[in-house]
Amino acid sequence: MKRQNFLIFLIFLLSACKEKVQYSSKTYLVMGTVLNVTLPEKDILFADSVYAIFKLIDSLMNPVREYSDIYRINSTKGYVKVHPLTYECIRKAIQVAEITNGAFDITVGSLVHIWHFDEYGKYIFPDMDSIKKYRKLVDWRKVDLGDLSVKVGDGQRITLAGIAKGFAIQKAVEYLKSKGVTSGIVDAGGDLYLLGRKGREKWRVGIKDPFTKGINRVIEVEEISCCTSGDYERYVEQNGKRYGHIFSPYDGFPVSNGVRSVTVIYSDAALCDAFATAIFVLGPVGATMLSKKIPGLDYMIIMDDSTTYSPGFKEYLLD
């Protein structure tokens, strides 16, 4: 479904902090992306624990890692006992599926798999019969949650690729707050949580332009998550047409609605991650309807023709 290391550049100028808080950063490779943890120097010792949280979630939710919870769910008939974190993440994913009328649907796992988008760099264009076959299996309502157990419908495969990274960010932030950390950044491949403020100032985040790879807009935010979905870094070409890695649950193909990238701001990083995918599928009209349902959900859509829709970003945008 979604995405690695693309779309948001963080504008982070340490010397601009009026309170002269000194920050340190640590970088890790996990969940198929680069994790950067930036914290005040006095708190940087917690960065390794953030990394450990990401490693745990990756071990539980990686669909191609044998013995992960998701692998076992996808290869087992009936209910499968899972880790509480896996259960919570799937429950949130089902919540988003319900809110978005299935625009976000974790049962696209079989479609993702036949295109090989779950294996970096091995993407292919599958045969039409396979696409039609596995499209019929997409239905989030067939995922059944028991007592810390999960069952999927016959033949279904689920993927948490559109929410797991945001979920890991959210859990990391909750951990940092429990340790008294009040300022910092958890950045997993461009999906961010901006914790508190940078001293007395808000954080500045640059939204990447999908055409020039420069910065399209700059926003000022605090204590919030910022996640982006885009289709221009993971794709396969067939007969001169590009097919990205974000799937439409409605027709079984990669989304082809003119949307190039979506950036979402929301308080919960897991939901922010999933809403970014859902809005990519829904497009501008559906995004407007969704934002009316969800207080505090703001977004910016960049279309193939460079048209930008950013109704909720006005209060964040800098000149």
Short mmCIF file of C-alpha atoms in Angstrom, two decimals:
data_model
loop_
_atom_site.label_atom_id
_atom_site.label_comp_id
_atom_site.label_asym_id
_atom_site.label_seq_id
_atom_site.Cartn_x
_atom_site.Cartn_y
_atom_site.Cartn_z
CA MET A 1 0.00 0.00 0.00
CA LYS A 2 2.38 2.50 0.94
CA ARG A 3 5.62 3.95 0.86
CA GLN A 4 9.24 4.29 1.96
CA ASN A 5 11.41 7.28 2.63
CA PHE A 6 9.79 9.86 0.35
CA LEU A 7 7.83 13.05 0.46
CA ILE A 8 8.52 15.14 3.60
CA PHE A 9 11.78 16.99 4.24
CA LEU A 10 12.21 18.21 7.79
CA ILE A 11 13.52 21.77 8.11
CA PHE A 12 15.34 21.58 11.38
CA LEU A 13 17.67 24.47 12.32
CA LEU A 14 19.13 23.83 15.75
CA SER A 15 20.78 27.20 16.03
CA ALA A 16 17.45 29.00 15.76
CA CYS A 17 16.20 27.75 19.12
CA LYS A 18 15.84 30.79 21.37
CA GLU A 19 16.19 28.71 24.53
CA LYS A 20 19.43 27.23 23.17
CA VAL A 21 18.31 23.66 23.70
CA GLN A 22 20.96 21.38 22.26
CA TYR A 23 19.58 18.50 20.21
CA SER A 24 21.17 15.26 19.11
CA SER A 25 20.05 12.79 16.48
CA LYS A 26 20.50 9.06 16.03
CA THR A 27 19.84 7.21 12.78
CA TYR A 28 18.79 3.59 12.27
CA LEU A 29 17.63 1.31 9.44
CA VAL A 30 14.37 -0.46 10.26
CA MET A 31 11.02 -1.34 8.64
CA GLY A 32 12.59 -0.87 5.22
CA THR A 33 13.30 2.81 5.83
CA VAL A 34 15.53 5.27 7.68
CA LEU A 35 14.52 6.13 11.24
CA ASN A 36 15.82 9.42 12.62
CA VAL A 37 15.25 10.22 16.28
CA THR A 38 16.03 13.80 17.29
CA LEU A 39 15.86 14.67 20.98
CA PRO A 40 17.34 17.13 23.45
CA GLU A 41 20.82 15.95 24.39
CA LYS A 42 19.68 15.09 27.90
CA ASP A 43 17.08 12.71 26.46
CA ILE A 44 19.00 11.15 23.59
CA LEU A 45 19.58 7.98 25.63
CA PHE A 46 15.95 7.08 24.87
CA ALA A 47 16.59 6.90 21.12
CA ASP A 48 17.76 3.28 21.25
CA SER A 49 14.51 2.33 22.97
CA VAL A 50 12.57 4.01 20.15
CA TYR A 51 14.55 1.87 17.71
CA ALA A 52 13.71 -1.23 19.76
CA ILE A 53 9.99 -0.39 19.51
CA PHE A 54 10.27 -0.16 15.72
CA LYS A 55 12.16 -3.46 15.54
CA LEU A 56 9.51 -5.19 17.63
CA ILE A 57 6.66 -3.88 15.50
CA ASP A 58 8.49 -4.85 12.31
CA SER A 59 9.04 -8.37 13.65
CA LEU A 60 5.31 -8.67 14.38
CA MET A 61 3.85 -7.07 11.26
CA ASN A 62 6.17 -7.78 8.34
CA PRO A 63 4.01 -9.91 5.98
CA VAL A 64 6.93 -11.68 4.30
CA ARG A 65 8.83 -12.46 7.50
CA GLU A 66 8.11 -16.05 8.45
CA TYR A 67 6.52 -16.47 11.88
CA SER A 68 5.46 -12.82 12.15
CA ASP A 69 1.90 -12.33 13.33
CA ILE A 70 0.81 -11.16 9.88
CA TYR A 71 2.54 -14.07 8.14
CA ARG A 72 0.78 -16.52 10.48
CA ILE A 73 -2.61 -14.85 9.99
CA ASN A 74 -2.20 -15.03 6.22
CA SER A 75 -1.14 -18.68 6.21
CA THR A 76 -3.56 -20.09 8.80
CA LYS A 77 -7.24 -20.93 8.64
CA GLY A 78 -9.19 -19.85 11.68
CA TYR A 79 -8.22 -17.58 14.54
CA VAL A 80 -4.57 -16.79 15.26
CA LYS A 81 -3.38 -15.53 18.64
CA VAL A 82 -1.36 -12.34 18.18
CA HIS A 83 0.69 -9.88 20.19
CA PRO A 84 -1.36 -7.05 21.79
CA LEU A 85 0.43 -4.53 19.56
CA THR A 86 -0.59 -6.40 16.42
CA TYR A 87 -4.15 -6.64 17.66
CA GLU A 88 -4.28 -2.91 18.42
CA CYS A 89 -2.87 -1.98 15.02
CA ILE A 90 -5.34 -4.19 13.16
CA ARG A 91 -8.18 -2.78 15.25
CA LYS A 92 -7.16 0.75 14.26
CA ALA A 93 -6.92 -0.30 10.62
CA ILE A 94 -10.46 -1.70 10.73
CA GLN A 95 -11.61 1.56 12.34
CA VAL A 96 -10.17 3.55 9.42
CA ALA A 97 -11.70 1.13 6.90
CA GLU A 98 -15.11 1.70 8.43
CA ILE A 99 -14.74 5.49 8.54
CA THR A 100 -13.51 5.65 4.93
CA ASN A 101 -16.03 3.16 3.52
CA GLY A 102 -13.23 0.81 2.58
CA ALA A 103 -10.92 3.30 0.87
CA PHE A 104 -8.34 2.02 3.33
CA ASP A 105 -8.51 -1.76 3.37
CA ILE A 106 -5.82 -4.05 4.77
CA THR A 107 -7.19 -7.03 2.81
CA VAL A 108 -5.51 -5.75 -0.37
CA GLY A 109 -2.60 -7.89 0.83
CA SER A 110 -3.03 -10.45 -1.97
CA LEU A 111 -2.98 -7.70 -4.60
CA VAL A 112 0.12 -6.13 -3.09
CA HIS A 113 1.75 -9.56 -3.07
CA ILE A 114 1.09 -10.46 -6.72
CA TRP A 115 2.57 -7.12 -7.80
CA HIS A 116 5.51 -7.85 -5.45
CA PHE A 117 5.16 -4.44 -3.82
CA ASP A 118 5.83 -6.14 -0.48
CA GLU A 119 9.39 -6.89 -1.65
CA TYR A 120 11.43 -3.79 -2.39
CA GLY A 121 12.71 -3.57 -5.95
CA LYS A 122 11.01 -6.78 -7.19
CA TYR A 123 7.87 -5.18 -8.61
CA ILE A 124 6.11 -6.81 -11.58
CA PHE A 125 2.93 -6.37 -13.60
CA PRO A 126 0.80 -9.48 -12.90
CA ASP A 127 -1.56 -11.18 -15.32
CA MET A 128 -5.14 -9.91 -15.51
CA ASP A 129 -6.66 -13.18 -14.31
CA SER A 130 -4.73 -12.92 -11.04
CA ILE A 131 -5.82 -9.32 -10.55
CA LYS A 132 -9.48 -10.25 -11.06
CA LYS A 133 -9.17 -13.28 -8.80
CA TYR A 134 -7.63 -11.46 -5.86
CA ARG A 135 -9.76 -8.35 -6.23
CA LYS A 136 -12.74 -10.51 -5.24
CA LEU A 137 -11.06 -11.25 -1.91
CA VAL A 138 -10.76 -7.60 -0.86
CA ASP A 139 -13.25 -6.96 1.93
CA TRP A 140 -12.20 -5.62 5.32
CA ARG A 141 -15.52 -6.74 6.81
CA LYS A 142 -14.36 -10.37 6.65
CA VAL A 143 -11.56 -9.70 9.14
CA ASP A 144 -12.79 -10.94 12.51
CA LEU A 145 -11.25 -9.89 15.82
CA GLY A 146 -11.52 -12.28 18.76
CA ASP A 147 -9.83 -12.24 22.16
CA LEU A 148 -6.34 -11.10 21.12
CA SER A 149 -6.87 -13.22 18.04
CA VAL A 150 -7.51 -12.49 14.36
CA LYS A 151 -9.14 -14.44 11.56
CA VAL A 152 -9.34 -13.48 7.89
CA GLY A 153 -11.70 -14.72 5.19
CA ASP A 154 -10.88 -17.72 3.01
CA GLY A 155 -8.00 -16.87 0.68
CA GLN A 156 -7.48 -13.38 2.11
CA ARG A 157 -4.13 -11.83 2.97
CA ILE A 158 -3.77 -8.69 5.01
CA THR A 159 -1.04 -6.09 4.97
CA LEU A 160 -0.40 -3.36 7.52
CA ALA A 161 2.01 -1.49 5.26
CA GLY A 162 -0.30 1.53 5.19
CA ILE A 163 -0.46 1.92 8.97
CA ALA A 164 2.37 -0.02 10.68
CA LYS A 165 4.97 2.72 10.34
CA GLY A 166 2.64 5.35 11.75
CA PHE A 167 1.66 2.92 14.50
CA ALA A 168 5.34 2.47 15.42
CA ILE A 169 5.79 6.25 15.50
CA GLN A 170 2.78 6.62 17.78
CA LYS A 171 4.03 3.95 20.18
CA ALA A 172 7.48 5.52 20.23
CA VAL A 173 6.02 8.92 21.07
CA GLU A 174 3.90 7.42 23.85
CA TYR A 175 7.05 5.84 25.27
CA LEU A 176 8.99 9.11 25.11
CA LYS A 177 6.20 10.98 26.86
CA SER A 178 6.15 8.34 29.60
CA LYS A 179 9.82 9.14 30.20
CA GLY A 180 9.14 12.86 30.51
CA VAL A 181 10.39 13.86 27.06
CA THR A 182 8.57 17.01 25.92
CA SER A 183 10.37 17.95 22.70
CA GLY A 184 11.74 16.06 19.73
CA ILE A 185 11.09 14.36 16.42
CA VAL A 186 10.48 10.77 15.43
CA ASP A 187 10.98 10.62 11.66
CA ALA A 188 10.47 7.28 9.89
CA GLY A 189 11.18 7.77 6.21
CA GLY A 190 9.51 11.17 6.15
CA ASP A 191 6.49 10.26 8.28
CA LEU A 192 6.85 12.34 11.41
CA TYR A 193 5.68 13.08 14.87
CA LEU A 194 6.69 16.54 16.07
CA LEU A 195 6.76 16.30 19.85
CA GLY A 196 6.03 19.56 21.67
CA ARG A 197 7.92 22.57 20.38
CA LYS A 198 11.51 23.39 19.46
CA GLY A 199 12.07 25.59 22.47
CA ARG A 200 9.61 28.47 22.18
CA GLU A 201 9.08 27.97 18.47
CA LYS A 202 6.95 25.59 16.48
CA TRP A 203 8.61 23.03 14.26
CA ARG A 204 8.96 23.81 10.57
CA VAL A 205 8.31 21.03 8.09
CA GLY A 206 8.85 21.17 4.34
CA ILE A 207 6.40 19.27 2.14
CA LYS A 208 8.31 17.67 -0.72
CA ASP A 209 7.31 18.55 -4.26
CA PRO A 210 6.69 15.29 -6.16
CA PHE A 211 7.87 16.82 -9.46
CA THR A 212 10.98 18.82 -8.63
CA LYS A 213 11.92 16.86 -5.48
CA GLY A 214 12.39 20.25 -3.83
CA ILE A 215 10.06 21.77 -1.24
CA ASN A 216 6.52 22.63 -2.30
CA ARG A 217 5.29 24.26 0.91
CA VAL A 218 6.55 24.92 4.44
CA ILE A 219 4.29 24.47 7.44
CA GLU A 220 4.62 25.29 11.13
CA VAL A 221 3.32 22.68 13.56
CA GLU A 222 3.58 21.44 17.14
CA GLU A 223 2.59 18.26 18.99
CA ILE A 224 1.19 16.54 15.93
CA SER A 225 1.88 13.87 13.32
CA CYS A 226 2.54 14.58 9.65
CA CYS A 227 2.41 11.69 7.14
CA THR A 228 2.58 11.52 3.36
CA SER A 229 1.54 9.01 0.69
CA GLY A 230 2.79 9.20 -2.88
CA ASP A 231 3.06 7.00 -5.96
CA TYR A 232 6.20 8.20 -7.70
CA GLU A 233 9.02 6.31 -5.99
CA ARG A 234 7.65 2.75 -5.87
CA TYR A 235 6.06 1.78 -9.16
CA VAL A 236 6.20 -0.50 -12.18
CA GLU A 237 5.81 0.56 -15.82
CA GLN A 238 3.77 -1.37 -18.37
CA ASN A 239 3.17 -0.24 -21.97
CA GLY A 240 4.33 3.28 -21.12
CA LYS A 241 2.02 3.64 -18.11
CA ARG A 242 3.22 3.88 -14.54
CA TYR A 243 1.49 1.86 -11.81
CA GLY A 244 2.22 2.95 -8.24
CA HIS A 245 2.16 0.87 -5.07
CA ILE A 246 -1.03 2.32 -3.52
CA PHE A 247 -4.00 0.16 -4.41
CA SER A 248 -7.64 0.99 -4.92
CA PRO A 249 -9.70 -1.59 -3.01
CA TYR A 250 -12.53 -0.81 -5.42
CA ASP A 251 -11.01 -2.08 -8.69
CA GLY A 252 -7.91 -4.01 -7.61
CA PHE A 253 -5.47 -1.79 -9.50
CA PRO A 254 -3.00 0.81 -8.32
CA VAL A 255 -4.80 4.12 -7.83
CA SER A 256 -5.19 6.12 -11.03
CA ASN A 257 -7.24 9.19 -10.12
CA GLY A 258 -4.81 12.02 -10.83
CA VAL A 259 -3.48 12.25 -7.26
CA ARG A 260 0.31 12.41 -7.03
CA SER A 261 0.83 12.91 -3.29
CA VAL A 262 -1.14 13.43 -0.09
CA THR A 263 0.13 14.91 3.16
CA VAL A 264 -1.99 14.60 6.30
CA ILE A 265 -1.74 16.24 9.71
CA TYR A 266 -3.45 14.50 12.61
CA SER A 267 -2.95 13.94 16.32
CA ASP A 268 -2.54 10.13 16.17
CA ALA A 269 0.35 8.98 13.97
CA ALA A 270 -1.14 5.57 13.19
CA LEU A 271 -4.43 7.06 12.02
CA CYS A 272 -2.56 9.86 10.24
CA ASP A 273 -0.62 7.26 8.25
CA ALA A 274 -3.76 5.36 7.28
CA PHE A 275 -5.77 8.51 6.47
CA ALA A 276 -3.02 9.58 4.05
CA THR A 277 -3.51 6.36 2.10
CA ALA A 278 -7.29 6.62 2.25
CA ILE A 279 -7.28 10.19 0.92
CA PHE A 280 -4.94 9.13 -1.89
CA VAL A 281 -7.62 6.62 -2.92
CA LEU A 282 -10.57 8.97 -2.37
CA GLY A 283 -9.19 12.03 -4.18
CA PRO A 284 -10.15 15.67 -3.48
CA VAL A 285 -13.94 15.24 -3.32
CA GLY A 286 -13.80 12.24 -1.02
CA ALA A 287 -11.13 13.93 1.10
CA THR A 288 -13.44 16.90 1.70
CA MET A 289 -16.21 14.59 2.87
CA LEU A 290 -13.84 12.62 5.11
CA SER A 291 -12.39 15.73 6.77
CA LYS A 292 -15.90 16.79 7.75
CA LYS A 293 -16.25 13.53 9.69
CA ILE A 294 -12.97 13.82 11.54
CA PRO A 295 -12.21 16.93 13.62
CA GLY A 296 -8.57 17.93 13.44
CA LEU A 297 -7.84 16.09 10.19
CA ASP A 298 -6.04 18.41 7.77
CA TYR A 299 -4.53 17.52 4.42
CA MET A 300 -2.82 18.71 1.27
CA ILE A 301 -3.27 16.94 -2.08
CA ILE A 302 -0.96 17.51 -5.06
CA MET A 303 -2.40 16.35 -8.39
CA ASP A 304 -0.66 15.15 -11.55
CA ASP A 305 -1.22 18.55 -13.15
CA SER A 306 0.32 20.32 -10.10
CA THR A 307 -3.08 21.50 -8.83
CA THR A 308 -3.00 21.67 -5.04
CA TYR A 309 -5.86 21.20 -2.60
CA SER A 310 -5.00 22.30 0.92
CA PRO A 311 -8.18 23.55 2.65
CA GLY A 312 -7.00 22.60 6.13
CA PHE A 313 -3.42 23.80 5.80
CA LYS A 314 -4.11 27.52 5.82
CA GLU A 315 -3.34 27.93 9.50
CA TYR A 316 -0.06 26.02 9.12
CA LEU A 317 1.33 27.40 5.88
CA LEU A 318 4.16 29.92 5.93
CA ASP A 319 4.53 32.59 3.29
#
